[in-house]
């Protein structure tokens, strides 16, 4: 593989970690800068480093899997990083896929670990697992949650799921990101504390 420019390395690194990015997610990372990602995308395609699925999803060559749930979580992460050059932030470098029901985690400017998980009616049960994992992994007791320096963001695109989350009496530090719009465009995102 040829030596890649810093911006290109960031993009390829995210593709390697998360499986896919939409064209608009790549553009969002360089919003407010002079860097034009179009030549980079062309270079990556021509060098056979990436390929496109359904004309909208960039994936690494010969690794054509992607998760729509992870793409929703990446939109929320990009929205939460309030910088003009997202690609050069420590937050984007700290971003990693997770397990135990969480798609994305990163360390924000406040040095808090943010976990982002997509929740729909079919996966609502993983919220309890996430809460159990929180207490097991942090050693926190009920009432000590705020000291954990962790925040969970549950990404939903269905108001009924928000209602279910509100009724769950969760004790972990969390918020809900309600996402509207197609994955391939910058969605509307509203945040709620339930």
Short mmCIF file of N, CA and C in Angstrom, two decimals:
data_model
loop_
_atom_site.label_atom_id
_atom_site.label_comp_id
_atom_site.label_asym_id
_atom_site.label_seq_id
_atom_site.Cartn_x
_atom_site.Cartn_y
_atom_site.Cartn_z
N UNK A 1 0.85 -1.17 0.00
CA UNK A 1 0.00 0.00 0.00
C UNK A 1 0.90 1.24 0.00
N UNK A 2 0.57 2.25 -0.80
CA UNK A 2 1.38 3.47 -0.84
C UNK A 2 1.27 4.23 0.48
N UNK A 3 2.25 5.12 0.74
CA UNK A 3 2.21 5.98 1.93
C UNK A 3 0.99 6.90 1.80
N UNK A 4 0.16 6.92 2.81
CA UNK A 4 -1.08 7.69 2.76
C UNK A 4 -0.94 9.01 3.50
N UNK A 5 -1.61 10.03 2.97
CA UNK A 5 -1.67 11.34 3.64
C UNK A 5 -2.41 11.18 4.96
N UNK A 6 -2.18 12.08 5.92
CA UNK A 6 -2.85 11.95 7.24
C UNK A 6 -4.37 11.83 7.15
N UNK A 7 -5.00 12.65 6.31
CA UNK A 7 -6.46 12.59 6.18
C UNK A 7 -6.90 11.23 5.64
N UNK A 8 -6.13 10.71 4.69
CA UNK A 8 -6.46 9.42 4.10
C UNK A 8 -6.29 8.31 5.14
N UNK A 9 -5.25 8.39 5.94
CA UNK A 9 -5.03 7.38 6.99
C UNK A 9 -6.19 7.36 7.98
N UNK A 10 -6.68 8.55 8.36
CA UNK A 10 -7.81 8.61 9.30
C UNK A 10 -9.03 7.91 8.70
N UNK A 11 -9.31 8.19 7.44
CA UNK A 11 -10.48 7.60 6.78
C UNK A 11 -10.33 6.08 6.68
N UNK A 12 -9.17 5.61 6.24
CA UNK A 12 -8.95 4.16 6.10
C UNK A 12 -9.00 3.49 7.48
N UNK A 13 -8.45 4.16 8.49
CA UNK A 13 -8.48 3.60 9.84
C UNK A 13 -9.92 3.42 10.33
N UNK A 14 -10.77 4.42 10.11
CA UNK A 14 -12.18 4.30 10.51
C UNK A 14 -12.88 3.19 9.74
N UNK A 15 -12.58 3.08 8.45
CA UNK A 15 -13.17 1.99 7.66
C UNK A 15 -12.73 0.64 8.20
N UNK A 16 -11.48 0.54 8.58
CA UNK A 16 -10.96 -0.70 9.13
C UNK A 16 -11.63 -1.04 10.46
N UNK A 17 -11.89 -0.04 11.28
CA UNK A 17 -12.50 -0.26 12.59
C UNK A 17 -13.99 -0.57 12.50
N UNK A 18 -14.71 0.21 11.68
CA UNK A 18 -16.17 0.14 11.71
C UNK A 18 -16.81 -0.51 10.49
N UNK A 19 -16.03 -0.82 9.47
CA UNK A 19 -16.57 -1.54 8.32
C UNK A 19 -17.04 -0.67 7.18
N UNK A 20 -17.59 0.50 7.46
CA UNK A 20 -18.13 1.34 6.39
C UNK A 20 -18.28 2.77 6.87
N UNK A 21 -18.32 3.67 5.90
CA UNK A 21 -18.68 5.08 6.11
C UNK A 21 -19.50 5.49 4.91
N UNK A 22 -20.43 6.41 5.11
CA UNK A 22 -21.14 6.96 3.96
C UNK A 22 -20.31 8.11 3.40
N UNK A 23 -20.59 8.49 2.17
CA UNK A 23 -19.89 9.62 1.55
C UNK A 23 -20.08 10.87 2.41
N UNK A 24 -21.32 11.10 2.88
CA UNK A 24 -21.59 12.29 3.69
C UNK A 24 -20.88 12.24 5.04
N UNK A 25 -20.65 11.07 5.60
CA UNK A 25 -19.88 10.98 6.84
C UNK A 25 -18.42 11.38 6.59
N UNK A 26 -17.88 10.94 5.48
CA UNK A 26 -16.50 11.33 5.14
C UNK A 26 -16.43 12.85 4.95
N UNK A 27 -17.39 13.42 4.23
CA UNK A 27 -17.41 14.87 4.03
C UNK A 27 -17.55 15.61 5.36
N UNK A 28 -18.39 15.10 6.26
CA UNK A 28 -18.61 15.74 7.57
C UNK A 28 -17.32 15.82 8.37
N UNK A 29 -16.46 14.82 8.24
CA UNK A 29 -15.21 14.82 9.01
C UNK A 29 -14.29 15.97 8.60
N UNK A 30 -14.43 16.46 7.38
CA UNK A 30 -13.55 17.52 6.88
C UNK A 30 -14.28 18.85 6.69
N UNK A 31 -15.51 18.92 7.18
CA UNK A 31 -16.31 20.14 7.09
C UNK A 31 -15.58 21.29 7.79
N UNK A 32 -15.61 22.46 7.18
CA UNK A 32 -14.99 23.63 7.78
C UNK A 32 -13.49 23.72 7.55
N UNK A 33 -12.96 22.85 6.69
CA UNK A 33 -11.53 22.88 6.38
C UNK A 33 -11.36 23.12 4.88
N UNK A 34 -10.15 23.31 4.47
CA UNK A 34 -9.87 23.46 3.03
C UNK A 34 -9.69 22.12 2.34
N UNK A 35 -9.63 21.05 3.13
CA UNK A 35 -9.40 19.73 2.54
C UNK A 35 -10.65 19.27 1.79
N UNK A 36 -10.47 18.88 0.55
CA UNK A 36 -11.56 18.36 -0.27
C UNK A 36 -11.44 16.84 -0.30
N UNK A 37 -12.39 16.11 0.29
CA UNK A 37 -12.26 14.66 0.35
C UNK A 37 -12.51 13.93 -0.98
N UNK A 38 -13.07 14.61 -1.99
CA UNK A 38 -13.39 13.93 -3.25
C UNK A 38 -12.15 13.32 -3.93
N UNK A 39 -11.03 14.06 -4.07
CA UNK A 39 -9.85 13.43 -4.67
C UNK A 39 -9.32 12.26 -3.83
N UNK A 40 -9.43 12.35 -2.51
CA UNK A 40 -9.00 11.26 -1.65
C UNK A 40 -9.86 10.02 -1.91
N UNK A 41 -11.16 10.21 -2.01
CA UNK A 41 -12.07 9.09 -2.28
C UNK A 41 -11.74 8.47 -3.63
N UNK A 42 -11.50 9.30 -4.64
CA UNK A 42 -11.13 8.79 -5.97
C UNK A 42 -9.82 8.01 -5.91
N UNK A 43 -8.83 8.56 -5.18
CA UNK A 43 -7.54 7.87 -5.04
C UNK A 43 -7.73 6.50 -4.38
N UNK A 44 -8.52 6.46 -3.31
CA UNK A 44 -8.74 5.19 -2.61
C UNK A 44 -9.45 4.17 -3.49
N UNK A 45 -10.39 4.64 -4.31
CA UNK A 45 -11.08 3.73 -5.24
C UNK A 45 -10.12 3.25 -6.33
N UNK A 46 -9.40 4.19 -6.95
CA UNK A 46 -8.48 3.83 -8.04
C UNK A 46 -7.35 2.94 -7.56
N UNK A 47 -6.95 3.09 -6.31
CA UNK A 47 -5.88 2.25 -5.74
C UNK A 47 -6.43 0.92 -5.22
N UNK A 48 -7.71 0.73 -5.38
CA UNK A 48 -8.39 -0.49 -4.93
C UNK A 48 -8.24 -0.73 -3.42
N UNK A 49 -8.23 0.35 -2.69
CA UNK A 49 -8.20 0.27 -1.23
C UNK A 49 -9.63 0.19 -0.70
N UNK A 50 -10.54 0.95 -1.36
CA UNK A 50 -11.95 0.91 -0.97
C UNK A 50 -12.80 0.57 -2.19
N UNK A 51 -14.01 0.18 -1.91
CA UNK A 51 -15.03 -0.01 -2.94
C UNK A 51 -16.33 0.55 -2.39
N UNK A 52 -17.31 0.70 -3.26
CA UNK A 52 -18.60 1.22 -2.83
C UNK A 52 -19.67 0.15 -2.95
N UNK A 53 -20.53 0.11 -1.96
CA UNK A 53 -21.69 -0.75 -1.98
C UNK A 53 -22.91 0.14 -2.13
N UNK A 54 -23.81 -0.25 -2.99
CA UNK A 54 -25.05 0.51 -3.21
C UNK A 54 -24.77 1.98 -3.53
N UNK A 55 -23.62 2.29 -4.09
CA UNK A 55 -23.21 3.64 -4.48
C UNK A 55 -23.13 4.64 -3.32
N UNK A 56 -23.30 4.19 -2.10
CA UNK A 56 -23.31 5.12 -0.97
C UNK A 56 -22.39 4.75 0.18
N UNK A 57 -22.02 3.50 0.28
CA UNK A 57 -21.26 3.03 1.44
C UNK A 57 -19.85 2.65 1.03
N UNK A 58 -18.87 3.38 1.56
CA UNK A 58 -17.46 3.06 1.30
C UNK A 58 -17.06 1.96 2.27
N UNK A 59 -16.48 0.89 1.74
CA UNK A 59 -15.96 -0.22 2.55
C UNK A 59 -14.56 -0.55 2.04
N UNK A 60 -13.76 -1.19 2.85
CA UNK A 60 -12.45 -1.63 2.39
C UNK A 60 -12.62 -2.70 1.33
N UNK A 61 -11.74 -2.72 0.36
CA UNK A 61 -11.79 -3.70 -0.72
C UNK A 61 -11.85 -5.11 -0.13
N UNK A 62 -12.72 -5.93 -0.67
CA UNK A 62 -12.89 -7.33 -0.26
C UNK A 62 -13.41 -7.50 1.17
N UNK A 63 -13.96 -6.44 1.75
CA UNK A 63 -14.59 -6.54 3.08
C UNK A 63 -15.95 -5.85 3.01
N UNK A 64 -16.87 -6.42 2.23
CA UNK A 64 -18.13 -5.72 1.93
C UNK A 64 -19.23 -5.85 2.98
N UNK A 65 -18.89 -5.90 4.26
CA UNK A 65 -19.92 -5.95 5.28
C UNK A 65 -20.04 -4.58 5.96
N UNK A 66 -21.25 -4.22 6.25
CA UNK A 66 -21.46 -3.02 7.06
C UNK A 66 -22.74 -3.19 7.85
N UNK A 67 -22.82 -2.45 8.94
CA UNK A 67 -23.98 -2.51 9.81
C UNK A 67 -24.68 -1.16 9.80
N UNK A 68 -25.93 -1.10 9.38
CA UNK A 68 -26.66 0.17 9.43
C UNK A 68 -26.70 0.74 10.85
N UNK A 69 -26.79 -0.13 11.86
CA UNK A 69 -26.83 0.34 13.24
C UNK A 69 -25.55 1.09 13.60
N UNK A 70 -24.41 0.56 13.16
CA UNK A 70 -23.14 1.23 13.44
C UNK A 70 -23.07 2.56 12.70
N UNK A 71 -23.58 2.62 11.47
CA UNK A 71 -23.56 3.88 10.72
C UNK A 71 -24.40 4.94 11.43
N UNK A 72 -25.55 4.56 12.00
CA UNK A 72 -26.34 5.51 12.79
C UNK A 72 -25.52 6.01 13.98
N UNK A 73 -24.82 5.10 14.66
CA UNK A 73 -24.01 5.48 15.82
C UNK A 73 -22.86 6.40 15.41
N UNK A 74 -22.27 6.15 14.25
CA UNK A 74 -21.20 7.03 13.77
C UNK A 74 -21.73 8.43 13.47
N UNK A 75 -22.94 8.53 12.94
CA UNK A 75 -23.54 9.85 12.73
C UNK A 75 -23.65 10.61 14.05
N UNK A 76 -24.08 9.92 15.10
CA UNK A 76 -24.22 10.57 16.40
C UNK A 76 -22.85 10.98 16.93
N UNK A 77 -21.85 10.11 16.80
CA UNK A 77 -20.51 10.48 17.26
C UNK A 77 -20.01 11.72 16.51
N UNK A 78 -20.16 11.74 15.19
CA UNK A 78 -19.71 12.89 14.41
C UNK A 78 -20.45 14.16 14.83
N UNK A 79 -21.73 14.03 15.16
CA UNK A 79 -22.50 15.18 15.62
C UNK A 79 -22.04 15.67 16.99
N UNK A 80 -21.65 14.75 17.85
CA UNK A 80 -21.22 15.13 19.20
C UNK A 80 -19.84 15.77 19.23
N UNK A 81 -19.01 15.48 18.25
CA UNK A 81 -17.68 16.09 18.20
C UNK A 81 -17.86 17.46 17.57
N UNK A 82 -17.88 18.48 18.38
CA UNK A 82 -18.19 19.84 17.92
C UNK A 82 -16.92 20.56 17.47
N UNK A 83 -16.26 20.05 16.47
CA UNK A 83 -15.03 20.65 15.95
C UNK A 83 -15.21 20.89 14.45
N UNK A 84 -14.45 21.83 13.91
CA UNK A 84 -14.55 22.09 12.48
C UNK A 84 -13.75 21.08 11.67
N UNK A 85 -12.74 20.46 12.26
CA UNK A 85 -11.94 19.46 11.55
C UNK A 85 -11.97 18.18 12.37
N UNK A 86 -13.08 17.48 12.28
CA UNK A 86 -13.30 16.28 13.08
C UNK A 86 -12.19 15.26 12.87
N UNK A 87 -11.70 15.14 11.64
CA UNK A 87 -10.71 14.12 11.33
C UNK A 87 -9.41 14.29 12.10
N UNK A 88 -9.15 15.49 12.60
CA UNK A 88 -7.89 15.72 13.32
C UNK A 88 -8.06 15.75 14.84
N UNK A 89 -9.22 15.37 15.34
CA UNK A 89 -9.46 15.44 16.78
C UNK A 89 -9.00 14.17 17.49
N UNK A 90 -8.72 14.33 18.77
CA UNK A 90 -8.39 13.16 19.59
C UNK A 90 -9.59 12.23 19.70
N UNK A 91 -10.80 12.82 19.68
CA UNK A 91 -12.01 12.00 19.78
C UNK A 91 -12.08 10.98 18.65
N UNK A 92 -11.82 11.42 17.43
CA UNK A 92 -11.93 10.50 16.29
C UNK A 92 -10.83 9.44 16.36
N UNK A 93 -9.66 9.83 16.85
CA UNK A 93 -8.58 8.84 16.98
C UNK A 93 -8.88 7.83 18.08
N UNK A 94 -9.63 8.24 19.09
CA UNK A 94 -9.95 7.32 20.19
C UNK A 94 -11.15 6.42 19.88
N UNK A 95 -11.86 6.68 18.80
CA UNK A 95 -13.07 5.92 18.47
C UNK A 95 -12.74 4.47 18.17
N UNK A 96 -13.54 3.58 18.74
CA UNK A 96 -13.36 2.15 18.53
C UNK A 96 -14.70 1.45 18.57
N UNK A 97 -14.79 0.31 17.88
CA UNK A 97 -15.98 -0.51 18.05
C UNK A 97 -15.93 -1.18 19.42
N UNK A 98 -17.08 -1.52 19.94
CA UNK A 98 -17.15 -2.16 21.26
C UNK A 98 -17.97 -3.44 21.15
N UNK A 99 -18.14 -4.07 22.28
CA UNK A 99 -19.01 -5.23 22.34
C UNK A 99 -20.01 -5.02 23.47
N UNK A 100 -20.61 -6.07 23.93
CA UNK A 100 -21.63 -5.98 24.98
C UNK A 100 -22.76 -5.03 24.60
N UNK A 101 -23.16 -5.07 23.34
CA UNK A 101 -24.31 -4.29 22.90
C UNK A 101 -24.02 -2.87 22.47
N UNK A 102 -22.76 -2.44 22.52
CA UNK A 102 -22.40 -1.07 22.16
C UNK A 102 -21.66 -1.09 20.83
N UNK A 103 -22.07 -0.23 19.89
CA UNK A 103 -21.43 -0.21 18.58
C UNK A 103 -20.17 0.65 18.54
N UNK A 104 -20.18 1.80 19.22
CA UNK A 104 -19.08 2.78 19.11
C UNK A 104 -18.76 3.34 20.49
N UNK A 105 -17.47 3.54 20.77
CA UNK A 105 -17.10 4.30 21.96
C UNK A 105 -15.96 5.24 21.60
N UNK A 106 -15.89 6.37 22.31
CA UNK A 106 -14.81 7.32 22.11
C UNK A 106 -14.64 8.14 23.38
N UNK A 107 -13.50 8.80 23.50
CA UNK A 107 -13.23 9.65 24.66
C UNK A 107 -13.45 11.09 24.24
N UNK A 108 -14.38 11.78 24.91
CA UNK A 108 -14.70 13.15 24.52
C UNK A 108 -13.75 14.15 25.17
N UNK A 109 -13.94 15.42 24.84
CA UNK A 109 -13.07 16.50 25.35
C UNK A 109 -13.04 16.56 26.87
N UNK A 110 -14.13 16.18 27.51
CA UNK A 110 -14.19 16.21 28.97
C UNK A 110 -13.53 14.97 29.59
N UNK A 111 -12.85 14.20 28.76
CA UNK A 111 -12.18 12.97 29.20
C UNK A 111 -13.17 11.97 29.79
N UNK A 112 -14.35 11.96 29.20
CA UNK A 112 -15.38 11.00 29.59
C UNK A 112 -15.50 9.98 28.46
N UNK A 113 -15.65 8.71 28.81
CA UNK A 113 -15.84 7.69 27.79
C UNK A 113 -17.31 7.70 27.39
N UNK A 114 -17.57 7.89 26.10
CA UNK A 114 -18.94 7.87 25.59
C UNK A 114 -19.17 6.57 24.83
N UNK A 115 -20.23 5.89 25.19
CA UNK A 115 -20.62 4.66 24.52
C UNK A 115 -21.90 4.95 23.75
N UNK A 116 -21.93 4.53 22.49
CA UNK A 116 -23.09 4.80 21.64
C UNK A 116 -23.64 3.47 21.14
N UNK A 117 -24.92 3.23 21.40
CA UNK A 117 -25.55 1.97 21.01
C UNK A 117 -26.87 2.24 20.30
N UNK A 118 -27.10 1.54 19.20
CA UNK A 118 -28.36 1.65 18.47
C UNK A 118 -29.37 0.72 19.13
N UNK A 119 -30.55 1.25 19.41
CA UNK A 119 -31.60 0.47 20.06
C UNK A 119 -32.88 0.56 19.23
N UNK A 120 -33.44 -0.59 18.91
CA UNK A 120 -34.76 -0.63 18.28
C UNK A 120 -35.61 -1.63 19.06
N UNK A 121 -36.84 -1.87 18.59
CA UNK A 121 -37.74 -2.76 19.33
C UNK A 121 -37.16 -4.17 19.45
N UNK A 122 -36.39 -4.60 18.46
CA UNK A 122 -35.82 -5.95 18.49
C UNK A 122 -34.60 -6.06 19.40
N UNK A 123 -34.00 -4.94 19.75
CA UNK A 123 -32.77 -4.99 20.55
C UNK A 123 -32.91 -4.29 21.91
N UNK A 124 -34.12 -3.99 22.31
CA UNK A 124 -34.33 -3.26 23.57
C UNK A 124 -33.77 -4.03 24.76
N UNK A 125 -33.73 -5.36 24.66
CA UNK A 125 -33.23 -6.16 25.79
C UNK A 125 -31.74 -5.92 26.05
N UNK A 126 -31.01 -5.45 25.03
CA UNK A 126 -29.58 -5.23 25.27
C UNK A 126 -29.32 -4.04 26.19
N UNK A 127 -30.31 -3.19 26.43
CA UNK A 127 -30.14 -2.07 27.35
C UNK A 127 -29.89 -2.59 28.76
N UNK A 128 -30.62 -3.62 29.17
CA UNK A 128 -30.39 -4.22 30.50
C UNK A 128 -29.00 -4.83 30.58
N UNK A 129 -28.57 -5.47 29.49
CA UNK A 129 -27.22 -6.05 29.46
C UNK A 129 -26.16 -4.95 29.57
N UNK A 130 -26.39 -3.83 28.88
CA UNK A 130 -25.45 -2.70 28.95
C UNK A 130 -25.38 -2.18 30.38
N UNK A 131 -26.54 -2.05 31.03
CA UNK A 131 -26.54 -1.57 32.42
C UNK A 131 -25.80 -2.55 33.33
N UNK A 132 -26.05 -3.86 33.18
CA UNK A 132 -25.35 -4.86 33.99
C UNK A 132 -23.84 -4.79 33.76
N UNK A 133 -23.44 -4.65 32.49
CA UNK A 133 -22.02 -4.57 32.15
C UNK A 133 -21.39 -3.33 32.77
N UNK A 134 -22.13 -2.23 32.80
CA UNK A 134 -21.63 -1.00 33.41
C UNK A 134 -21.23 -1.25 34.87
N UNK A 135 -22.14 -1.84 35.63
CA UNK A 135 -21.85 -2.06 37.05
C UNK A 135 -20.73 -3.07 37.26
N UNK A 136 -20.69 -4.10 36.43
CA UNK A 136 -19.63 -5.11 36.54
C UNK A 136 -18.27 -4.52 36.19
N UNK A 137 -18.22 -3.74 35.10
CA UNK A 137 -16.92 -3.24 34.62
C UNK A 137 -16.39 -2.06 35.44
N UNK A 138 -17.28 -1.27 36.03
CA UNK A 138 -16.81 -0.09 36.78
C UNK A 138 -16.68 -0.35 38.27
N UNK A 139 -17.40 -1.34 38.77
CA UNK A 139 -17.42 -1.57 40.21
C UNK A 139 -18.27 -0.55 40.95
N UNK A 140 -18.99 0.30 40.20
CA UNK A 140 -19.86 1.32 40.83
C UNK A 140 -21.02 0.65 41.56
N UNK A 141 -21.45 1.33 42.59
CA UNK A 141 -22.66 0.92 43.30
C UNK A 141 -23.75 1.92 42.93
N UNK A 142 -25.00 1.53 43.17
CA UNK A 142 -26.11 2.43 42.89
C UNK A 142 -25.86 3.76 43.60
N UNK A 143 -25.99 4.86 42.87
CA UNK A 143 -25.76 6.19 43.41
C UNK A 143 -24.38 6.75 43.09
N UNK A 144 -23.47 5.90 42.61
CA UNK A 144 -22.11 6.33 42.27
C UNK A 144 -21.91 6.47 40.76
N UNK A 145 -22.95 6.36 39.98
CA UNK A 145 -22.84 6.29 38.52
C UNK A 145 -22.18 7.53 37.92
N UNK A 146 -22.51 8.70 38.42
CA UNK A 146 -21.97 9.95 37.84
C UNK A 146 -20.45 10.03 37.98
N UNK A 147 -19.89 9.36 38.98
CA UNK A 147 -18.44 9.38 39.19
C UNK A 147 -17.69 8.48 38.21
N UNK A 148 -18.40 7.71 37.43
CA UNK A 148 -17.76 6.73 36.54
C UNK A 148 -17.09 7.35 35.32
N UNK A 149 -17.42 8.60 35.00
CA UNK A 149 -16.90 9.30 33.82
C UNK A 149 -17.26 8.53 32.53
N UNK A 150 -18.47 7.99 32.54
CA UNK A 150 -18.99 7.29 31.36
C UNK A 150 -20.37 7.84 31.05
N UNK A 151 -20.68 7.86 29.77
CA UNK A 151 -22.00 8.30 29.32
C UNK A 151 -22.44 7.37 28.19
N UNK A 152 -23.67 6.91 28.29
CA UNK A 152 -24.24 6.05 27.25
C UNK A 152 -25.23 6.87 26.45
N UNK A 153 -25.13 6.77 25.14
CA UNK A 153 -26.10 7.41 24.25
C UNK A 153 -26.80 6.30 23.49
N UNK A 154 -28.11 6.21 23.66
CA UNK A 154 -28.90 5.22 22.95
C UNK A 154 -29.49 5.89 21.72
N UNK A 155 -29.12 5.39 20.56
CA UNK A 155 -29.57 5.94 19.28
C UNK A 155 -30.86 5.23 18.89
N UNK A 156 -31.91 6.00 18.66
CA UNK A 156 -33.20 5.43 18.27
C UNK A 156 -33.74 6.19 17.07
N UNK A 157 -34.56 5.51 16.30
CA UNK A 157 -35.27 6.18 15.20
C UNK A 157 -36.76 5.84 15.24
N UNK A 158 -37.24 5.53 16.44
CA UNK A 158 -38.63 5.17 16.65
C UNK A 158 -39.06 5.74 18.01
N UNK A 159 -40.09 6.58 18.00
CA UNK A 159 -40.54 7.21 19.24
C UNK A 159 -41.04 6.20 20.26
N UNK A 160 -41.58 5.07 19.80
CA UNK A 160 -42.04 4.04 20.73
C UNK A 160 -40.88 3.49 21.56
N UNK A 161 -39.71 3.39 20.95
CA UNK A 161 -38.53 2.90 21.67
C UNK A 161 -38.13 3.91 22.75
N UNK A 162 -38.27 5.20 22.45
CA UNK A 162 -37.99 6.23 23.47
C UNK A 162 -38.91 6.05 24.67
N UNK A 163 -40.18 5.77 24.40
CA UNK A 163 -41.14 5.56 25.49
C UNK A 163 -40.75 4.34 26.34
N UNK A 164 -40.33 3.27 25.67
CA UNK A 164 -39.91 2.07 26.40
C UNK A 164 -38.69 2.38 27.27
N UNK A 165 -37.72 3.11 26.71
CA UNK A 165 -36.53 3.47 27.49
C UNK A 165 -36.90 4.32 28.71
N UNK A 166 -37.86 5.23 28.54
CA UNK A 166 -38.28 6.09 29.65
C UNK A 166 -38.89 5.27 30.79
N UNK A 167 -39.53 4.16 30.45
CA UNK A 167 -40.19 3.32 31.46
C UNK A 167 -39.24 2.34 32.14
N UNK A 168 -38.00 2.24 31.66
CA UNK A 168 -37.08 1.21 32.17
C UNK A 168 -36.41 1.58 33.49
N UNK A 169 -36.54 2.80 33.96
CA UNK A 169 -35.91 3.22 35.22
C UNK A 169 -34.42 2.90 35.24
N UNK A 170 -33.72 3.31 34.20
CA UNK A 170 -32.28 3.06 34.11
C UNK A 170 -31.53 3.93 35.11
N UNK A 171 -30.47 3.40 35.67
CA UNK A 171 -29.67 4.13 36.65
C UNK A 171 -28.32 4.56 36.10
N UNK A 172 -27.94 4.07 34.94
CA UNK A 172 -26.66 4.46 34.35
C UNK A 172 -26.79 5.86 33.74
N UNK A 173 -25.68 6.60 33.62
CA UNK A 173 -25.74 7.92 32.97
C UNK A 173 -26.01 7.72 31.47
N UNK A 174 -27.16 8.22 31.00
CA UNK A 174 -27.48 8.03 29.59
C UNK A 174 -28.30 9.18 29.04
N UNK A 175 -28.31 9.25 27.72
CA UNK A 175 -29.19 10.15 26.99
C UNK A 175 -29.66 9.39 25.76
N UNK A 176 -30.65 9.93 25.10
CA UNK A 176 -31.18 9.33 23.88
C UNK A 176 -30.93 10.29 22.73
N UNK A 177 -30.44 9.75 21.63
CA UNK A 177 -30.28 10.52 20.39
C UNK A 177 -31.35 10.02 19.42
N UNK A 178 -32.32 10.87 19.14
CA UNK A 178 -33.37 10.51 18.19
C UNK A 178 -32.91 10.96 16.80
N UNK A 179 -32.76 9.98 15.90
CA UNK A 179 -32.19 10.23 14.58
C UNK A 179 -33.29 10.07 13.53
N UNK A 180 -33.43 11.09 12.68
CA UNK A 180 -34.40 11.04 11.59
C UNK A 180 -33.69 11.28 10.27
N UNK A 181 -34.04 10.50 9.27
CA UNK A 181 -33.46 10.69 7.95
C UNK A 181 -32.71 9.46 7.49
N UNK A 182 -32.43 9.41 6.19
CA UNK A 182 -31.71 8.25 5.65
C UNK A 182 -30.25 8.24 6.09
N UNK A 183 -29.68 7.06 6.15
CA UNK A 183 -28.27 6.90 6.54
C UNK A 183 -27.31 7.62 5.61
N UNK A 184 -27.69 7.75 4.36
CA UNK A 184 -26.78 8.28 3.35
C UNK A 184 -26.70 9.80 3.33
N UNK A 185 -27.50 10.47 4.14
CA UNK A 185 -27.47 11.93 4.21
C UNK A 185 -27.28 12.33 5.68
N UNK A 186 -26.87 13.57 5.89
CA UNK A 186 -26.72 14.06 7.26
C UNK A 186 -28.11 14.05 7.91
N UNK A 187 -28.31 13.24 8.94
CA UNK A 187 -29.64 13.15 9.54
C UNK A 187 -29.90 14.28 10.54
N UNK A 188 -31.15 14.43 10.89
CA UNK A 188 -31.54 15.32 11.98
C UNK A 188 -31.37 14.52 13.27
N UNK A 189 -30.67 15.11 14.25
CA UNK A 189 -30.43 14.41 15.52
C UNK A 189 -30.85 15.32 16.67
N UNK A 190 -31.73 14.80 17.52
CA UNK A 190 -32.15 15.52 18.72
C UNK A 190 -31.80 14.67 19.93
N UNK A 191 -31.31 15.34 20.98
CA UNK A 191 -30.88 14.64 22.19
C UNK A 191 -31.89 14.85 23.32
N UNK A 192 -32.15 13.79 24.07
CA UNK A 192 -33.09 13.84 25.18
C UNK A 192 -32.49 13.15 26.39
N UNK A 193 -32.76 13.71 27.56
CA UNK A 193 -32.44 13.02 28.81
C UNK A 193 -33.77 12.58 29.39
N UNK A 194 -33.93 11.29 29.57
CA UNK A 194 -35.21 10.75 30.05
C UNK A 194 -35.18 10.52 31.55
#
